[in-house]
Amino acid sequence: MVGTEPEAGPGTGAAPDDSGTGPAADADAEPAPGDGDGDSDGPDGRAPGSAAPPRRRWRMYAVLATVVALLAAGAGLLFQERQLRGTPAAANRALTDADTTAGVTGDVSNALTEIFSYTPSDTARTRAAAGELLAGRAARQYTGLFAQVEKEAARQKVTLTTHVVRAGVTRLSGDSARLLVFLDQVSERPGKEPATAPAQLSVTAELHDGRWRITDIASR
């Protein structure tokens, strides 16, 4: 006898799958964070909390390096300025005070012309000028030497004339100045041709009562 299979009625379909693994469950499942093209990424395409891209880090380091370099350069310039202010050159007014430099140059040049110029018959005038224009060591040296000069001038009838060719202030600080002076001395004797001799002197002068007086003379 041939059996027949019963027809499946409306209620004979597959039982609903309560395990949550069926198509219905898959369709209703929420995507996991970070899956697909979610909107959780930051504005630069990075997930929040991730490291900055290499290009941005390099740009930040370059800016920091520039700032450090500028600060270092400024500190170096400030240090150099303080050094210059503390050096002896900064205290040398001969480089900046033109009026005082001209004054000391004029006084010293005139003084040298007077104390190193004389005639056989008028050495007293030269000696008196030296008493006003010289001080300190220069005055003592001159007094000792000029006594011999007076004797020779009277005996040989020598006339000496001194001309300052050039004078320059090498240092000016406070009321003291140092100068380098070039001069020519012309000596004349009866019956002989005048003789000219150049000289180079290092001179120290000090300001007394508004006038520069020579305190030291050294031949170079």
Short mmCIF file of N, CA and C in Angstrom, two decimals, residues 7-150:
data_model
loop_
_atom_site.label_atom_id
_atom_site.label_comp_id
_atom_site.label_asym_id
_atom_site.label_seq_id
_atom_site.Cartn_x
_atom_site.Cartn_y
_atom_site.Cartn_z
N GLU A 7 -0.19 16.76 3.68
CA GLU A 7 0.08 18.11 3.18
C GLU A 7 0.34 19.04 4.34
N ALA A 8 1.23 19.85 4.05
CA ALA A 8 1.60 20.81 5.11
C ALA A 8 0.58 21.92 5.14
N GLY A 9 0.02 22.09 6.27
CA GLY A 9 -0.95 23.15 6.40
C GLY A 9 -0.32 24.44 6.78
N PRO A 10 -1.12 25.39 6.97
CA PRO A 10 -0.59 26.70 7.31
C PRO A 10 0.21 26.69 8.57
N GLY A 11 -0.03 25.85 9.47
CA GLY A 11 0.69 25.87 10.73
C GLY A 11 1.85 24.95 10.78
N THR A 12 2.19 24.32 9.64
CA THR A 12 3.27 23.35 9.67
C THR A 12 4.60 23.95 9.23
N GLY A 13 4.73 25.29 9.05
CA GLY A 13 6.02 25.90 8.65
C GLY A 13 7.04 25.80 9.74
N ALA A 14 8.21 26.26 9.44
CA ALA A 14 9.31 26.18 10.41
C ALA A 14 8.98 27.06 11.59
N ALA A 15 9.34 26.55 12.73
CA ALA A 15 9.06 27.29 13.95
C ALA A 15 9.94 28.53 14.02
N PRO A 16 9.36 29.56 14.59
CA PRO A 16 10.18 30.80 14.69
C PRO A 16 11.46 30.55 15.46
N ASP A 17 12.53 31.17 14.98
CA ASP A 17 13.86 31.00 15.59
C ASP A 17 14.01 32.05 16.67
N ASP A 18 13.98 31.57 17.91
CA ASP A 18 14.11 32.48 19.05
C ASP A 18 15.54 32.66 19.50
N SER A 19 16.45 32.08 18.73
CA SER A 19 17.85 32.16 19.19
C SER A 19 18.49 33.48 18.87
N GLY A 20 17.85 34.29 18.02
CA GLY A 20 18.41 35.58 17.65
C GLY A 20 19.44 35.51 16.57
N THR A 21 19.56 34.35 15.90
CA THR A 21 20.58 34.20 14.88
C THR A 21 20.02 34.17 13.49
N GLY A 22 18.79 34.37 13.36
CA GLY A 22 18.15 34.30 12.06
C GLY A 22 18.25 35.60 11.31
N PRO A 23 17.68 35.61 10.13
CA PRO A 23 17.73 36.81 9.30
C PRO A 23 17.11 38.00 9.97
N ALA A 24 16.01 37.79 10.68
CA ALA A 24 15.36 38.91 11.34
C ALA A 24 16.27 39.52 12.39
N ALA A 25 16.95 38.66 13.11
CA ALA A 25 17.85 39.16 14.17
C ALA A 25 19.02 39.92 13.56
N ASP A 26 19.52 39.38 12.42
CA ASP A 26 20.65 40.06 11.77
C ASP A 26 20.24 41.43 11.26
N ALA A 27 19.03 41.55 10.76
CA ALA A 27 18.60 42.83 10.20
C ALA A 27 18.44 43.87 11.27
N ASP A 28 18.00 43.41 12.46
CA ASP A 28 17.74 44.37 13.54
C ASP A 28 18.96 44.66 14.39
N ALA A 29 20.08 43.97 14.13
CA ALA A 29 21.28 44.14 14.97
C ALA A 29 21.89 45.50 14.70
N GLU A 30 22.35 46.17 15.76
CA GLU A 30 23.01 47.48 15.62
C GLU A 30 24.48 47.27 15.28
N PRO A 31 25.01 48.13 14.42
CA PRO A 31 26.44 47.99 14.07
C PRO A 31 27.31 48.28 15.27
N ALA A 32 28.42 47.59 15.34
CA ALA A 32 29.36 47.78 16.45
C ALA A 32 30.09 49.10 16.25
N PRO A 33 30.46 49.68 17.33
CA PRO A 33 31.20 50.94 17.22
C PRO A 33 32.45 50.76 16.38
N GLY A 34 32.66 51.69 15.44
CA GLY A 34 33.86 51.65 14.60
C GLY A 34 33.67 50.87 13.35
N ASP A 35 32.51 50.17 13.21
CA ASP A 35 32.30 49.37 12.02
C ASP A 35 31.80 50.26 10.89
N GLY A 36 32.18 49.94 9.70
CA GLY A 36 31.64 50.60 8.53
C GLY A 36 32.05 52.06 8.49
N ASP A 37 31.14 52.89 7.91
CA ASP A 37 31.43 54.32 7.71
C ASP A 37 30.68 55.13 8.74
N GLY A 38 30.87 54.82 10.00
CA GLY A 38 30.17 55.56 11.05
C GLY A 38 30.66 56.97 11.13
N ASP A 39 29.96 57.81 11.87
CA ASP A 39 30.30 59.22 12.03
C ASP A 39 31.11 59.48 13.28
N SER A 40 31.77 58.48 13.84
CA SER A 40 32.49 58.67 15.10
C SER A 40 33.89 59.20 14.89
N ASP A 41 34.35 59.25 13.62
CA ASP A 41 35.71 59.75 13.38
C ASP A 41 35.76 61.26 13.60
N GLY A 42 36.98 61.77 13.91
CA GLY A 42 37.18 63.20 14.11
C GLY A 42 37.17 63.93 12.79
N PRO A 43 37.32 65.27 12.84
CA PRO A 43 37.26 66.07 11.61
C PRO A 43 38.40 65.79 10.66
N ASP A 44 39.52 65.24 11.13
CA ASP A 44 40.64 64.93 10.23
C ASP A 44 40.70 63.48 9.84
N GLY A 45 39.59 62.76 10.09
CA GLY A 45 39.53 61.36 9.70
C GLY A 45 40.13 60.44 10.73
N ARG A 46 40.55 61.01 11.89
CA ARG A 46 41.14 60.17 12.92
C ARG A 46 40.11 59.90 14.01
N ALA A 47 40.19 58.71 14.58
CA ALA A 47 39.34 58.41 15.71
C ALA A 47 39.81 59.23 16.89
N PRO A 48 38.86 59.69 17.74
CA PRO A 48 39.26 60.50 18.90
C PRO A 48 40.30 59.76 19.73
N GLY A 49 41.35 60.54 20.16
CA GLY A 49 42.37 59.95 21.03
C GLY A 49 43.55 59.38 20.30
N SER A 50 43.45 59.27 18.94
CA SER A 50 44.59 58.72 18.21
C SER A 50 45.67 59.76 18.06
N ALA A 51 46.92 59.39 17.75
CA ALA A 51 48.08 60.29 17.65
C ALA A 51 47.95 61.18 16.43
N ALA A 52 48.60 62.41 16.51
CA ALA A 52 48.58 63.34 15.39
C ALA A 52 49.37 62.76 14.23
N PRO A 53 48.98 63.10 13.00
CA PRO A 53 49.71 62.59 11.84
C PRO A 53 51.12 63.16 11.81
N PRO A 54 52.06 62.48 11.18
CA PRO A 54 53.47 62.92 11.16
C PRO A 54 53.65 64.33 10.62
N ARG A 55 52.91 64.71 9.60
CA ARG A 55 53.09 66.04 9.00
C ARG A 55 52.77 67.13 10.00
N ARG A 56 51.68 66.95 10.76
CA ARG A 56 51.30 67.96 11.74
C ARG A 56 52.33 68.03 12.86
N ARG A 57 52.83 66.90 13.31
CA ARG A 57 53.86 66.90 14.37
C ARG A 57 55.11 67.60 13.88
N TRP A 58 55.51 67.35 12.64
CA TRP A 58 56.73 68.00 12.10
C TRP A 58 56.56 69.52 12.03
N ARG A 59 55.36 69.98 11.65
CA ARG A 59 55.11 71.41 11.58
C ARG A 59 55.19 72.04 12.97
N MET A 60 54.67 71.35 13.96
CA MET A 60 54.71 71.86 15.33
C MET A 60 56.15 71.95 15.83
N TYR A 61 56.96 70.93 15.54
CA TYR A 61 58.36 70.94 15.97
C TYR A 61 59.14 72.06 15.28
N ALA A 62 58.83 72.34 14.01
CA ALA A 62 59.54 73.40 13.29
C ALA A 62 59.24 74.76 13.90
N VAL A 63 57.99 75.00 14.29
CA VAL A 63 57.63 76.27 14.91
C VAL A 63 58.35 76.43 16.25
N LEU A 64 58.36 75.37 17.05
CA LEU A 64 59.05 75.42 18.34
C LEU A 64 60.53 75.70 18.16
N ALA A 65 61.16 75.06 17.16
CA ALA A 65 62.58 75.27 16.91
C ALA A 65 62.87 76.71 16.52
N THR A 66 61.98 77.31 15.72
CA THR A 66 62.16 78.71 15.32
C THR A 66 62.07 79.64 16.52
N VAL A 67 61.10 79.39 17.39
CA VAL A 67 60.96 80.23 18.59
C VAL A 67 62.19 80.13 19.47
N VAL A 68 62.68 78.93 19.67
CA VAL A 68 63.88 78.74 20.49
C VAL A 68 65.08 79.46 19.89
N ALA A 69 65.22 79.39 18.55
CA ALA A 69 66.34 80.05 17.88
C ALA A 69 66.27 81.56 18.06
N LEU A 70 65.06 82.13 17.93
CA LEU A 70 64.91 83.57 18.10
C LEU A 70 65.22 84.00 19.52
N LEU A 71 64.76 83.24 20.50
CA LEU A 71 65.07 83.56 21.89
C LEU A 71 66.56 83.49 22.16
N ALA A 72 67.22 82.48 21.60
CA ALA A 72 68.66 82.35 21.80
C ALA A 72 69.42 83.50 21.16
N ALA A 73 68.99 83.92 19.96
CA ALA A 73 69.65 85.04 19.29
C ALA A 73 69.47 86.33 20.08
N GLY A 74 68.27 86.56 20.61
CA GLY A 74 68.04 87.75 21.42
C GLY A 74 68.88 87.77 22.67
N ALA A 75 69.01 86.62 23.32
CA ALA A 75 69.84 86.54 24.52
C ALA A 75 71.30 86.79 24.19
N GLY A 76 71.76 86.30 23.02
CA GLY A 76 73.14 86.52 22.62
C GLY A 76 73.43 87.99 22.37
N LEU A 77 72.51 88.68 21.69
CA LEU A 77 72.70 90.11 21.43
C LEU A 77 72.71 90.91 22.72
N LEU A 78 71.85 90.56 23.67
CA LEU A 78 71.82 91.25 24.95
C LEU A 78 73.12 91.06 25.71
N PHE A 79 73.66 89.84 25.67
CA PHE A 79 74.92 89.55 26.35
C PHE A 79 76.07 90.34 25.72
N GLN A 80 76.10 90.41 24.38
CA GLN A 80 77.15 91.16 23.71
C GLN A 80 77.06 92.65 24.04
N GLU A 81 75.83 93.17 24.11
CA GLU A 81 75.66 94.59 24.44
C GLU A 81 76.18 94.88 25.84
N ARG A 82 75.89 93.99 26.79
CA ARG A 82 76.38 94.20 28.15
C ARG A 82 77.90 94.12 28.20
N GLN A 83 78.48 93.22 27.40
CA GLN A 83 79.93 93.13 27.36
C GLN A 83 80.55 94.41 26.81
N LEU A 84 79.96 94.95 25.74
CA LEU A 84 80.49 96.17 25.15
C LEU A 84 80.39 97.33 26.12
N ARG A 85 79.30 97.38 26.87
CA ARG A 85 79.16 98.45 27.84
C ARG A 85 80.20 98.35 28.95
N GLY A 86 80.63 97.14 29.24
CA GLY A 86 81.59 96.96 30.32
C GLY A 86 83.04 97.01 29.89
N THR A 87 83.33 97.09 28.61
CA THR A 87 84.70 97.10 28.13
C THR A 87 85.31 98.47 28.27
N PRO A 88 86.65 98.56 28.36
CA PRO A 88 87.31 99.87 28.43
C PRO A 88 87.01 100.75 27.24
N ALA A 89 86.78 100.14 26.06
CA ALA A 89 86.50 100.95 24.87
C ALA A 89 85.24 101.78 25.05
N ALA A 90 84.24 101.23 25.79
CA ALA A 90 83.00 101.97 25.98
C ALA A 90 83.21 103.20 26.84
N ALA A 91 84.23 103.21 27.73
CA ALA A 91 84.51 104.35 28.60
C ALA A 91 85.42 105.36 27.95
N ASN A 92 85.91 105.11 26.75
CA ASN A 92 86.83 106.01 26.07
C ASN A 92 86.04 107.09 25.34
N ARG A 93 85.96 108.27 25.92
CA ARG A 93 85.18 109.36 25.34
C ARG A 93 85.84 109.95 24.11
N ALA A 94 87.09 109.59 23.85
CA ALA A 94 87.75 110.09 22.64
C ALA A 94 87.01 109.64 21.39
N LEU A 95 86.22 108.56 21.51
CA LEU A 95 85.48 108.04 20.37
C LEU A 95 84.14 108.73 20.17
N THR A 96 83.67 109.47 21.20
CA THR A 96 82.32 110.02 21.13
C THR A 96 82.24 111.51 21.45
N ASP A 97 83.18 112.03 22.24
CA ASP A 97 83.11 113.42 22.69
C ASP A 97 84.04 114.28 21.84
N ALA A 98 83.52 114.77 20.73
CA ALA A 98 84.35 115.52 19.79
C ALA A 98 84.79 116.87 20.36
N ASP A 99 83.93 117.53 21.11
CA ASP A 99 84.27 118.85 21.64
C ASP A 99 85.42 118.78 22.64
N THR A 100 85.33 117.85 23.58
CA THR A 100 86.39 117.71 24.58
C THR A 100 87.69 117.24 23.93
N THR A 101 87.58 116.36 22.97
CA THR A 101 88.77 115.88 22.26
C THR A 101 89.48 117.03 21.55
N ALA A 102 88.70 117.89 20.91
CA ALA A 102 89.30 119.05 20.24
C ALA A 102 89.94 119.99 21.25
N GLY A 103 89.30 120.15 22.42
CA GLY A 103 89.85 121.03 23.44
C GLY A 103 91.18 120.55 23.98
N VAL A 104 91.28 119.27 24.30
CA VAL A 104 92.53 118.74 24.84
C VAL A 104 93.63 118.74 23.78
N THR A 105 93.26 118.46 22.54
CA THR A 105 94.25 118.48 21.46
C THR A 105 94.83 119.88 21.28
N GLY A 106 93.96 120.90 21.31
CA GLY A 106 94.42 122.27 21.16
C GLY A 106 95.30 122.72 22.30
N ASP A 107 94.89 122.42 23.54
CA ASP A 107 95.69 122.85 24.70
C ASP A 107 97.06 122.19 24.72
N VAL A 108 97.10 120.89 24.45
CA VAL A 108 98.37 120.17 24.48
C VAL A 108 99.28 120.62 23.34
N SER A 109 98.73 120.82 22.17
CA SER A 109 99.54 121.28 21.03
C SER A 109 100.16 122.65 21.30
N ASN A 110 99.38 123.57 21.84
CA ASN A 110 99.89 124.90 22.16
C ASN A 110 100.96 124.83 23.25
N ALA A 111 100.73 123.94 24.24
CA ALA A 111 101.70 123.82 25.33
C ALA A 111 103.03 123.29 24.82
N LEU A 112 103.01 122.28 23.98
CA LEU A 112 104.26 121.72 23.46
C LEU A 112 105.00 122.74 22.59
N THR A 113 104.25 123.52 21.85
CA THR A 113 104.88 124.55 21.01
C THR A 113 105.62 125.57 21.89
N GLU A 114 105.03 125.95 23.02
CA GLU A 114 105.63 126.98 23.87
C GLU A 114 106.82 126.45 24.68
N ILE A 115 106.69 125.26 25.26
CA ILE A 115 107.76 124.80 26.15
C ILE A 115 108.97 124.27 25.39
N PHE A 116 108.79 123.99 24.09
CA PHE A 116 109.91 123.51 23.29
C PHE A 116 110.35 124.54 22.24
N SER A 117 110.06 125.78 22.49
CA SER A 117 110.51 126.86 21.60
C SER A 117 111.19 127.94 22.47
N TYR A 118 112.34 128.38 22.06
CA TYR A 118 113.05 129.40 22.84
C TYR A 118 114.11 130.07 21.96
N THR A 119 114.59 131.19 22.44
CA THR A 119 115.72 131.91 21.81
C THR A 119 116.81 132.06 22.86
N PRO A 120 118.06 132.30 22.44
CA PRO A 120 119.15 132.41 23.42
C PRO A 120 118.93 133.53 24.43
N SER A 121 118.23 134.56 24.03
CA SER A 121 118.06 135.72 24.92
C SER A 121 116.75 135.71 25.69
N ASP A 122 115.90 134.73 25.47
CA ASP A 122 114.58 134.75 26.12
C ASP A 122 114.16 133.36 26.57
N THR A 123 115.03 132.69 27.29
CA THR A 123 114.66 131.37 27.82
C THR A 123 113.76 131.50 29.06
N ALA A 124 113.78 132.67 29.68
CA ALA A 124 112.97 132.88 30.88
C ALA A 124 111.47 132.77 30.54
N ARG A 125 111.09 133.27 29.39
CA ARG A 125 109.68 133.18 28.97
C ARG A 125 109.25 131.74 28.81
N THR A 126 110.14 130.92 28.24
CA THR A 126 109.83 129.50 28.06
C THR A 126 109.69 128.82 29.40
N ARG A 127 110.58 129.15 30.33
CA ARG A 127 110.52 128.54 31.65
C ARG A 127 109.23 128.91 32.37
N ALA A 128 108.82 130.15 32.25
CA ALA A 128 107.58 130.60 32.89
C ALA A 128 106.37 129.90 32.29
N ALA A 129 106.37 129.72 30.98
CA ALA A 129 105.26 129.02 30.32
C ALA A 129 105.19 127.57 30.80
N ALA A 130 106.34 126.94 30.97
CA ALA A 130 106.35 125.55 31.44
C ALA A 130 105.75 125.45 32.84
N GLY A 131 105.98 126.47 33.67
CA GLY A 131 105.42 126.45 35.02
C GLY A 131 103.90 126.48 35.03
N GLU A 132 103.30 127.05 34.00
CA GLU A 132 101.84 127.12 33.91
C GLU A 132 101.23 125.94 33.16
N LEU A 133 101.98 125.38 32.23
CA LEU A 133 101.41 124.37 31.33
C LEU A 133 101.73 122.94 31.72
N LEU A 134 102.71 122.76 32.60
CA LEU A 134 103.12 121.42 33.02
C LEU A 134 102.76 121.18 34.48
N ALA A 135 102.59 119.91 34.82
CA ALA A 135 102.29 119.52 36.20
C ALA A 135 102.84 118.12 36.44
N GLY A 136 102.94 117.75 37.70
CA GLY A 136 103.35 116.39 38.05
C GLY A 136 104.73 116.03 37.56
N ARG A 137 104.84 114.83 37.05
CA ARG A 137 106.13 114.29 36.60
C ARG A 137 106.72 115.12 35.46
N ALA A 138 105.87 115.56 34.54
CA ALA A 138 106.37 116.35 33.41
C ALA A 138 107.03 117.64 33.89
N ALA A 139 106.44 118.29 34.88
CA ALA A 139 107.02 119.52 35.41
C ALA A 139 108.38 119.24 36.06
N ARG A 140 108.49 118.18 36.80
CA ARG A 140 109.77 117.85 37.46
C ARG A 140 110.85 117.52 36.42
N GLN A 141 110.50 116.74 35.43
CA GLN A 141 111.46 116.39 34.39
C GLN A 141 111.94 117.64 33.63
N TYR A 142 111.00 118.47 33.30
CA TYR A 142 111.33 119.64 32.49
C TYR A 142 112.23 120.60 33.27
N THR A 143 111.95 120.78 34.54
CA THR A 143 112.75 121.70 35.35
C THR A 143 114.20 121.24 35.40
N GLY A 144 114.42 119.94 35.57
CA GLY A 144 115.79 119.43 35.62
C GLY A 144 116.52 119.54 34.29
N LEU A 145 115.84 119.29 33.18
CA LEU A 145 116.48 119.31 31.86
C LEU A 145 116.65 120.73 31.32
N PHE A 146 115.71 121.61 31.62
CA PHE A 146 115.76 122.93 31.00
C PHE A 146 116.93 123.77 31.53
N ALA A 147 117.38 123.44 32.72
CA ALA A 147 118.56 124.17 33.24
C ALA A 147 119.76 123.93 32.33
N GLN A 148 119.92 122.72 31.83
CA GLN A 148 121.01 122.43 30.89
C GLN A 148 120.75 123.07 29.53
N VAL A 149 119.49 123.07 29.10
CA VAL A 149 119.15 123.67 27.81
C VAL A 149 119.49 125.16 27.80
N GLU A 150 119.19 125.84 28.89
CA GLU A 150 119.47 127.28 28.97
C GLU A 150 120.97 127.56 28.79
#
